[in-house]
PDB file of C-alpha atoms in Angstrom:
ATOM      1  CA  UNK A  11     -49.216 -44.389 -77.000  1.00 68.00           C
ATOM      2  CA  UNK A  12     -47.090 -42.831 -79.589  1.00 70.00           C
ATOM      3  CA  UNK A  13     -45.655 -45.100 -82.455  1.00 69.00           C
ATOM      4  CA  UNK A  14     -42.308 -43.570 -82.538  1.00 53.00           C
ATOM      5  CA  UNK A  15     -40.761 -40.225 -82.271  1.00 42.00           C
ATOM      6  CA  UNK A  16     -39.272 -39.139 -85.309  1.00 37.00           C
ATOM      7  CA  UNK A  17     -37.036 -42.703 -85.157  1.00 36.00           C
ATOM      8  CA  UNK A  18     -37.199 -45.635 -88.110  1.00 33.00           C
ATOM      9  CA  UNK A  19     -35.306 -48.096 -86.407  1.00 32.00           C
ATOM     10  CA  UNK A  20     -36.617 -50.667 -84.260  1.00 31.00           C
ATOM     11  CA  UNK A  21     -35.490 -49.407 -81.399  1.00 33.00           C
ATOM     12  CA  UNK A  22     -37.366 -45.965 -82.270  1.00 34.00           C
ATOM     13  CA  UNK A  23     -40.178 -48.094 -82.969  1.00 33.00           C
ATOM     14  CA  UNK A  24     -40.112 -49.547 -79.409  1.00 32.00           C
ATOM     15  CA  UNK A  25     -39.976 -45.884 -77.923  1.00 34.00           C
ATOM     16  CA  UNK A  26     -43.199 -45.039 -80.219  1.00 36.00           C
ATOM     17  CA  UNK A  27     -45.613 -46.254 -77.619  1.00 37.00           C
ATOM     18  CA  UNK A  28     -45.576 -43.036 -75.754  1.00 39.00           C
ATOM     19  CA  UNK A  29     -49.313 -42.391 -74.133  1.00 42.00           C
ATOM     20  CA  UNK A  30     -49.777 -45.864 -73.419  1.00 41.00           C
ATOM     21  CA  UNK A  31     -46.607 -46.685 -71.532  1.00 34.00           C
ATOM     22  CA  UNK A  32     -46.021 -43.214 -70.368  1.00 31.00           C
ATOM     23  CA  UNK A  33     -48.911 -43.668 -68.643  1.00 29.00           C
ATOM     24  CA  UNK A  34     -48.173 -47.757 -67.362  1.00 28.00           C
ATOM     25  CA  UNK A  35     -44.701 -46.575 -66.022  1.00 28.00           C
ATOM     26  CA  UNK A  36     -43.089 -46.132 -68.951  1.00 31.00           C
ATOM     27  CA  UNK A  37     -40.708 -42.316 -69.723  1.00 32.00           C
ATOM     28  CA  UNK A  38     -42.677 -38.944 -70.538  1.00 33.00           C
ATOM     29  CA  UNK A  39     -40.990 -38.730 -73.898  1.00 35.00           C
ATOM     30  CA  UNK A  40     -42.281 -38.667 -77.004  1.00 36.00           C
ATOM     31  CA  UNK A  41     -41.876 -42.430 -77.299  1.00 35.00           C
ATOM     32  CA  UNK A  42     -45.079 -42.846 -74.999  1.00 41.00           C
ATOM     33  CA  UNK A  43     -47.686 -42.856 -77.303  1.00 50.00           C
ATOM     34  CA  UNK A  44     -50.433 -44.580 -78.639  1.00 54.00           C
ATOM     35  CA  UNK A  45     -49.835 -44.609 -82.288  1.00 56.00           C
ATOM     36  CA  UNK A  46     -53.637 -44.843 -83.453  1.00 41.00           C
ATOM     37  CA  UNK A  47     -56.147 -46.690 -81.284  1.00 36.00           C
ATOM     38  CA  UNK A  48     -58.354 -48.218 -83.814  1.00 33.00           C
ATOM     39  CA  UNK A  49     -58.103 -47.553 -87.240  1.00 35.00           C
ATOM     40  CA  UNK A  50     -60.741 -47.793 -89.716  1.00 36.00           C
ATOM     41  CA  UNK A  51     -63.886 -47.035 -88.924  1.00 35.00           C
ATOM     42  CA  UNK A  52     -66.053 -46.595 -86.026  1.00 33.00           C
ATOM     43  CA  UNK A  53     -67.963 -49.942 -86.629  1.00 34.00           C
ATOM     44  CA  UNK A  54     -66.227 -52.877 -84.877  1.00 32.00           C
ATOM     45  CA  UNK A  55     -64.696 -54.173 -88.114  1.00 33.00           C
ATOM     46  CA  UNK A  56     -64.200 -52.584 -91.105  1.00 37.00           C
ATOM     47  CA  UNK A  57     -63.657 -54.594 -94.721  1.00 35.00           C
ATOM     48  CA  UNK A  58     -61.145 -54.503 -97.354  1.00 37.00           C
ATOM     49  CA  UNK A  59     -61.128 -50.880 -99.011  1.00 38.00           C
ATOM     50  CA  UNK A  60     -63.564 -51.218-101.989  1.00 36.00           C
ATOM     51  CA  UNK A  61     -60.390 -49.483-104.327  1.00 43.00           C
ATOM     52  CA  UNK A  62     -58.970 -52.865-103.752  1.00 43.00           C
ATOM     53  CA  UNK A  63     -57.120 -53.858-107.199  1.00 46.00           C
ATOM     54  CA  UNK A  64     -58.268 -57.523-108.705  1.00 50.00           C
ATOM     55  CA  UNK A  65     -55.807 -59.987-107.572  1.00 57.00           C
ATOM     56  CA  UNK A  66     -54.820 -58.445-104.046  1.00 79.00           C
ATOM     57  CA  UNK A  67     -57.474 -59.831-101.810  1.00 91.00           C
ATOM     58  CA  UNK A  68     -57.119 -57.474 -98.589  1.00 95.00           C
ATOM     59  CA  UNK A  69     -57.225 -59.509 -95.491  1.00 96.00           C
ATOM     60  CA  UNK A  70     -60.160 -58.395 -92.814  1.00 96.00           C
ATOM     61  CA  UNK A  71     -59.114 -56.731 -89.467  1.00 97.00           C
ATOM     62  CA  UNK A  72     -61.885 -57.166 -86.892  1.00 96.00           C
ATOM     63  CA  UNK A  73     -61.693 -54.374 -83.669  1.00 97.00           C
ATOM     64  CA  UNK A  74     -63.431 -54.773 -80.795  1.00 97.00           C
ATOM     65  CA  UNK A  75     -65.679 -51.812 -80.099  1.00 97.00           C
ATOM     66  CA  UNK A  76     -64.172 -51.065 -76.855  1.00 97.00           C
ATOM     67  CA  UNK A  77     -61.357 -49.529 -79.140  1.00 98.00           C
ATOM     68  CA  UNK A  78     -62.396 -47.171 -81.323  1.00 97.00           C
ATOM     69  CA  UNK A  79     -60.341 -45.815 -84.436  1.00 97.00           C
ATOM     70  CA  UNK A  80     -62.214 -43.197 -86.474  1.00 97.00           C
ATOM     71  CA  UNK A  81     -60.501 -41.504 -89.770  1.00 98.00           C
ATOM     72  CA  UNK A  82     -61.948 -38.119 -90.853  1.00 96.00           C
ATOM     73  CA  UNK A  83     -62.032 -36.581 -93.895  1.00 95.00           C
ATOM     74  CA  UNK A  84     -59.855 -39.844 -94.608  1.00 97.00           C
ATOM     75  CA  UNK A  85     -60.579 -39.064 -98.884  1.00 97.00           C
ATOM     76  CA  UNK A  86     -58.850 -37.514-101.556  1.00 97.00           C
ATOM     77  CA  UNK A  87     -60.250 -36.973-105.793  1.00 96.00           C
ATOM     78  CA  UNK A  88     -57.278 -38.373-106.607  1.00 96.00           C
ATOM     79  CA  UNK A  89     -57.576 -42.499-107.107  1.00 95.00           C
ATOM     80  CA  UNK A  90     -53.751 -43.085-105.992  1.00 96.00           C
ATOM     81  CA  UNK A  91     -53.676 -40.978-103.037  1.00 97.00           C
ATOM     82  CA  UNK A  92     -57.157 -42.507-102.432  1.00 97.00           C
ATOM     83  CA  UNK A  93     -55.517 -45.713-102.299  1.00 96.00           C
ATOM     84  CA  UNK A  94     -52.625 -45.051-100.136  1.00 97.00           C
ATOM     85  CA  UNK A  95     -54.987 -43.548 -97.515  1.00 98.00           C
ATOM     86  CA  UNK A  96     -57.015 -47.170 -97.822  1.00 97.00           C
ATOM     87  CA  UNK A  97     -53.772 -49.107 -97.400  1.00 97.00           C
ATOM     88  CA  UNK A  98     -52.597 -46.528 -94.706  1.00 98.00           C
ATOM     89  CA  UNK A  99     -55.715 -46.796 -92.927  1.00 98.00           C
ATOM     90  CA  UNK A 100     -55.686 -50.720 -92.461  1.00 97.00           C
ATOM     91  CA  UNK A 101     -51.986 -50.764 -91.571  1.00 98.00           C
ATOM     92  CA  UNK A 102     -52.858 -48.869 -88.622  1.00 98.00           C
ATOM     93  CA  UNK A 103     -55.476 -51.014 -88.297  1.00 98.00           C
ATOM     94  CA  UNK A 104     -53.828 -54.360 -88.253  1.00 98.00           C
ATOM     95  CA  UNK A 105     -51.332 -52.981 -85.731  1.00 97.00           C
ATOM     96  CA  UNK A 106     -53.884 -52.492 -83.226  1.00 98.00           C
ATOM     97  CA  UNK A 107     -55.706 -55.497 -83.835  1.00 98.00           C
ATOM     98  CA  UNK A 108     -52.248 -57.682 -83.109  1.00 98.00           C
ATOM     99  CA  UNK A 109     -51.887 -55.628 -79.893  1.00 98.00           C
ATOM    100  CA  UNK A 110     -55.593 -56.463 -79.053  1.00 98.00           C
ATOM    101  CA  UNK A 111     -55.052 -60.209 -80.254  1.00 97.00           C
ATOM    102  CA  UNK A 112     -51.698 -60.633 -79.256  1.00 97.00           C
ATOM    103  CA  UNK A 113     -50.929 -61.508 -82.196  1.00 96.00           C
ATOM    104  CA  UNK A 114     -47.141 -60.622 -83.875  1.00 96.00           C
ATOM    105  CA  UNK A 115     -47.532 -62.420 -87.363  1.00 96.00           C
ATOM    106  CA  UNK A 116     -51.337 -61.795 -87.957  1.00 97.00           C
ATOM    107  CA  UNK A 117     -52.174 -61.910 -91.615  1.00 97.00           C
ATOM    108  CA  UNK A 118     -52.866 -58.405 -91.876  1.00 97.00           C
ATOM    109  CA  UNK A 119     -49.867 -57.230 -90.265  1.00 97.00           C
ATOM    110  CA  UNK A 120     -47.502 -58.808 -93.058  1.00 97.00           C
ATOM    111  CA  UNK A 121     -50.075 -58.047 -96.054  1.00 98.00           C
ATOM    112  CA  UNK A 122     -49.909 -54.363 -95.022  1.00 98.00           C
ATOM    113  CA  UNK A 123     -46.118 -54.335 -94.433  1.00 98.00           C
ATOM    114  CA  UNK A 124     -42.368 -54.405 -96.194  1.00 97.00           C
ATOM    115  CA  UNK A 125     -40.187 -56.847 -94.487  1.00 96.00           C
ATOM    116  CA  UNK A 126     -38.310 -54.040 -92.429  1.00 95.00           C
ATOM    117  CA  UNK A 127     -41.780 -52.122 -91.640  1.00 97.00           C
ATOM    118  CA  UNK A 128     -42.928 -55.636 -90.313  1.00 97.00           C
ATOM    119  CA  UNK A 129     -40.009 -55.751 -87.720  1.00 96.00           C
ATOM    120  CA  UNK A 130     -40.692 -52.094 -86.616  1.00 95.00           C
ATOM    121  CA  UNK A 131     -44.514 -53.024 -86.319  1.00 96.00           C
ATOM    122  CA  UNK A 132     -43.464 -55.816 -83.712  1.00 97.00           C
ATOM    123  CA  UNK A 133     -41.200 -54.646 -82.103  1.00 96.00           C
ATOM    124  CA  UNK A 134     -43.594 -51.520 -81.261  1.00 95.00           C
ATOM    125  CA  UNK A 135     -46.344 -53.933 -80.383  1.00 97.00           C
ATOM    126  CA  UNK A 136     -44.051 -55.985 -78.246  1.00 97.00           C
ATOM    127  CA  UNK A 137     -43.948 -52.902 -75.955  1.00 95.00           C
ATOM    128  CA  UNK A 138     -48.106 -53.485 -75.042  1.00 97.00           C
ATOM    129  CA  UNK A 139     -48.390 -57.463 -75.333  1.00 97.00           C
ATOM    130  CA  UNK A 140     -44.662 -57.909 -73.355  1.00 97.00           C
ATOM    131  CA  UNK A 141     -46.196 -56.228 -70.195  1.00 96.00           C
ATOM    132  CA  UNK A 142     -50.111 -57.795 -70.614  1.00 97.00           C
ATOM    133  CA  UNK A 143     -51.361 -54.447 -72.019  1.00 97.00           C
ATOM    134  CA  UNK A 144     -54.339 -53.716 -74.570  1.00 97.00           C
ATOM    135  CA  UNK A 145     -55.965 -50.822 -75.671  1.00 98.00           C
ATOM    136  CA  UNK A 146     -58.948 -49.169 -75.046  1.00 98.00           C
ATOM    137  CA  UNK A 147     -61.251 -45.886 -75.915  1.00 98.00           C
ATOM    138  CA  UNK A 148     -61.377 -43.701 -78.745  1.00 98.00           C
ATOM    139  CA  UNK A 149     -58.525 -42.426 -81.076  1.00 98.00           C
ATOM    140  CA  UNK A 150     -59.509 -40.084 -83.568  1.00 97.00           C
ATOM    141  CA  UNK A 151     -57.375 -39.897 -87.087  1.00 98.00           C
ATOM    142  CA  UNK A 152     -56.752 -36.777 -88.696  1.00 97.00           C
ATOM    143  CA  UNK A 153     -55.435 -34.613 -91.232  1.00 97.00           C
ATOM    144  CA  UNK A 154     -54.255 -36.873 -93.753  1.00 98.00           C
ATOM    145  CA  UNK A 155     -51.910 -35.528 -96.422  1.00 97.00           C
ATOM    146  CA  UNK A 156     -50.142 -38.007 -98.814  1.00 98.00           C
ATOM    147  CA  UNK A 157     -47.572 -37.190-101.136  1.00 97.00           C
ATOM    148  CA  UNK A 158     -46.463 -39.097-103.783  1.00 96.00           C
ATOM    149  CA  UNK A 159     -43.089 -39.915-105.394  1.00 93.00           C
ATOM    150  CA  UNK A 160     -41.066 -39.033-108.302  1.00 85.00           C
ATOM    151  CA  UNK A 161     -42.061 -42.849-109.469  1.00 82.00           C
ATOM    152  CA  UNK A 162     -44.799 -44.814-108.983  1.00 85.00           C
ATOM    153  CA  UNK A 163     -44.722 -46.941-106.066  1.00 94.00           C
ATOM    154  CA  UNK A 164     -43.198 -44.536-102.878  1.00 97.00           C
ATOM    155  CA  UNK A 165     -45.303 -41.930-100.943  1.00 98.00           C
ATOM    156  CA  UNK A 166     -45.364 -40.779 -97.507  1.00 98.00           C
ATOM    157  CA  UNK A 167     -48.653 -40.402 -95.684  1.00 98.00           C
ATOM    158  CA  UNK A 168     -48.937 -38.078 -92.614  1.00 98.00           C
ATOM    159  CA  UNK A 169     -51.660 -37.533 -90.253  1.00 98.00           C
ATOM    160  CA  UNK A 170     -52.235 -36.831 -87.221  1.00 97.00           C
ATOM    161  CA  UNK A 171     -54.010 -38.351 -83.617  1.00 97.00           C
ATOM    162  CA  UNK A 172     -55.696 -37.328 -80.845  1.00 96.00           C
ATOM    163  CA  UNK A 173     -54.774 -39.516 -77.570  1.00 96.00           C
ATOM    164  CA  UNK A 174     -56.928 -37.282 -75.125  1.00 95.00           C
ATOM    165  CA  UNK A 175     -59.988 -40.171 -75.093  1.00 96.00           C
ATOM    166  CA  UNK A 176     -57.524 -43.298 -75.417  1.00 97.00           C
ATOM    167  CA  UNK A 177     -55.810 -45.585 -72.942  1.00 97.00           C
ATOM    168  CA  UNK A 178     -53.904 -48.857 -72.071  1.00 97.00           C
ATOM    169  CA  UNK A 179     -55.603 -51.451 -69.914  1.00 97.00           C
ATOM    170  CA  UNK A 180     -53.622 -53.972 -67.866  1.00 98.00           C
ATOM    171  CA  UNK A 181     -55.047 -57.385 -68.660  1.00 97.00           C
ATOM    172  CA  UNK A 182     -53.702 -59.661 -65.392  1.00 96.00           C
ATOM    173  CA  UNK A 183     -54.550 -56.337 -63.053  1.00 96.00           C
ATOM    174  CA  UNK A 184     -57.519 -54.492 -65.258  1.00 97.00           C
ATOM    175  CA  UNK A 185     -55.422 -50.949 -64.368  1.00 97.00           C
ATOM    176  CA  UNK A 186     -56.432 -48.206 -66.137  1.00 97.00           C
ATOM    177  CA  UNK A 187     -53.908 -45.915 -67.676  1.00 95.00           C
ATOM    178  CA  UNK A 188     -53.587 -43.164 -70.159  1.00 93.00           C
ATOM    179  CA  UNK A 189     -51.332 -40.204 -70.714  1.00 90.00           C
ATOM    180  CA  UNK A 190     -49.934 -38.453 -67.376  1.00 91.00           C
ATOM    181  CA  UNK A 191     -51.695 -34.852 -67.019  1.00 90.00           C
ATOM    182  CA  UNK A 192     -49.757 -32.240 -69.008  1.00 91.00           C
ATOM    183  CA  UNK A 193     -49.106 -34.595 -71.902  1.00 92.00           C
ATOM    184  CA  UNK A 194     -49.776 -33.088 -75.327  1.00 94.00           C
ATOM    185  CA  UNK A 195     -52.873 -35.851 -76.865  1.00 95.00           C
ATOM    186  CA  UNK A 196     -52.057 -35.147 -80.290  1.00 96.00           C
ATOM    187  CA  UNK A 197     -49.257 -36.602 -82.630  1.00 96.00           C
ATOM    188  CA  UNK A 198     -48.308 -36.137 -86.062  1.00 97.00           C
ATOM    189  CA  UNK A 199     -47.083 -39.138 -87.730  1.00 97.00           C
ATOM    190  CA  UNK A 200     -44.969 -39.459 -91.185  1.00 97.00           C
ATOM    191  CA  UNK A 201     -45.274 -43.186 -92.850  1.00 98.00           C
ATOM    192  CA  UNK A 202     -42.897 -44.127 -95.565  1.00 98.00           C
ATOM    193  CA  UNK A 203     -44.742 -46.452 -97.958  1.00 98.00           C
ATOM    194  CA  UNK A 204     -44.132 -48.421-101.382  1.00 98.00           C
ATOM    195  CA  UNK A 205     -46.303 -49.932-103.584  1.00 97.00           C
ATOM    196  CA  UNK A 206     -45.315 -54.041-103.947  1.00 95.00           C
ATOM    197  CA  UNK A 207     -46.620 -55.931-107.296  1.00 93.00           C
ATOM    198  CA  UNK A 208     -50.064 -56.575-106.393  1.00 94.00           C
ATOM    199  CA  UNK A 209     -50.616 -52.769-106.066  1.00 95.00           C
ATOM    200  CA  UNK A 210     -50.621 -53.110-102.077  1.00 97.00           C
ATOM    201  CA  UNK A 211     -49.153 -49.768-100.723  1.00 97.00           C
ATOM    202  CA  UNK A 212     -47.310 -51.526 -97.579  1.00 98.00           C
ATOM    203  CA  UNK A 213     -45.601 -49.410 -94.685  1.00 98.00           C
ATOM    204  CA  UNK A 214     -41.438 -49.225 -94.557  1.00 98.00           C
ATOM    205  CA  UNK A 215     -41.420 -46.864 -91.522  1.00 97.00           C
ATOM    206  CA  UNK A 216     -42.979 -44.490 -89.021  1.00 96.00           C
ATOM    207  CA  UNK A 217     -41.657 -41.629 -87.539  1.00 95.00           C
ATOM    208  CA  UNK A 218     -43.746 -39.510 -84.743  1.00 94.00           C
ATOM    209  CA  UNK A 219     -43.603 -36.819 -82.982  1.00 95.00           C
ATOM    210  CA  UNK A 220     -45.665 -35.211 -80.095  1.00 95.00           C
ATOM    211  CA  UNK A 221     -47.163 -31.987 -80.426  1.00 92.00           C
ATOM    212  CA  UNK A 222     -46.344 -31.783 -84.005  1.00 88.00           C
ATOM    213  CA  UNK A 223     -50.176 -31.229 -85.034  1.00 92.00           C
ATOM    214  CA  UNK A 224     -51.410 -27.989 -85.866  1.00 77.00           C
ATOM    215  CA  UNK A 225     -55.478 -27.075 -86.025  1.00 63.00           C
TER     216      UNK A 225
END
């Protein structure tokens, strides 16, 4: 179920679905994973982060609740790195919703990405919706840390995810699968992200790798 492995090509993207496809057939590297069942909150849908700037209308990501993506301690005092874990937070968000709709050029999958972090995004969700796969259970998010660049508009947000309670469902055959036994359920993630003109903070790449968590 893993987003990517440490990889910012599209390619590496493609490999980031580790837990999920390791467990549908897919290698037992670090490229079968999950990447972050469903983000946002634990309520079906989630709205717009209320940090929102005026002018950047945030576009709303509905989950179903048989996917659950729960942030915590998601928060930060300071505003900026408040607002890169909001944008962050939906990104991950809209990727699982365009798994779960099938659903490559949703709204909220460009709003919440740079044009190269868009063909990353579907090429990574190609690797559920190409072989009639969804995603189901719960995937907890967790310890954020954001740091911010030298400027104004680059940061990277990492956190970590927990793929113990999360799995891909086969949609023609209604097979259940999640990681094989022996796989490590967390991941630590790195995002790359820049801040565009209507003060979105929209993802360039991921990188992942398994095992990388520490608590």
């Amino acid at each position: 179920m893993a987003r990517s492995a440490f990889l910012t090509t599209a390619a590496a993207l493609t490999a980031t679905t580790a837990l999920l496809l390791t467990g549908c057939g897919g290698d037992d590297s670090s490229s079968d994973d999950i990447k972050g069942a469903e983000s946002g909150s634990s309520s079906p849908s989630e709205s717009a982060p209320a940090s929102a700037p005026p002018g950047a209308k945030r576009p709303e990501i509905t989950l179903p609740s048989s996917f659950r993506l729960t942030f915590q301690d998601w928060k930060s005092d300071e505003p900026e790195e408040q607002a890169v874990l909001n944008d962050g937070k939906e990104e991950l968000r809209s990727g699982y919703a365009a798994i779960i709709g099938k659903d490559l050029d949703s709204e909220a999958l460009v709003f919440y990405h740079t044009e190269s972090g868009l063909s990353q995004a579907q090429q990574w969700i190609r690797t559920y919706t190409d072989k009639n796969l969804t995603v189901i259970g719960d995937l907890p998010v967790f310890d954020p840390e954001v740091a911010l660049g030298s400027g104004d508009d680059n940061a990277v947000l990492n956190y970590c995810t927990d793929e113990s309670k999360a799995s891909t469902r086969n949609l023609k055959t209604g097979e259940v699968e999640g990681n094989p036994p022996g796989t490590d359920p967390e991941v630590f993630y790195s995002v790359s992200m820049t801040k565009n003109g209507q003060g979105v903070w929209q993802t360039v790449s991921v990188r992942s790798e398994r095992g990388g968590c520490q608590r």
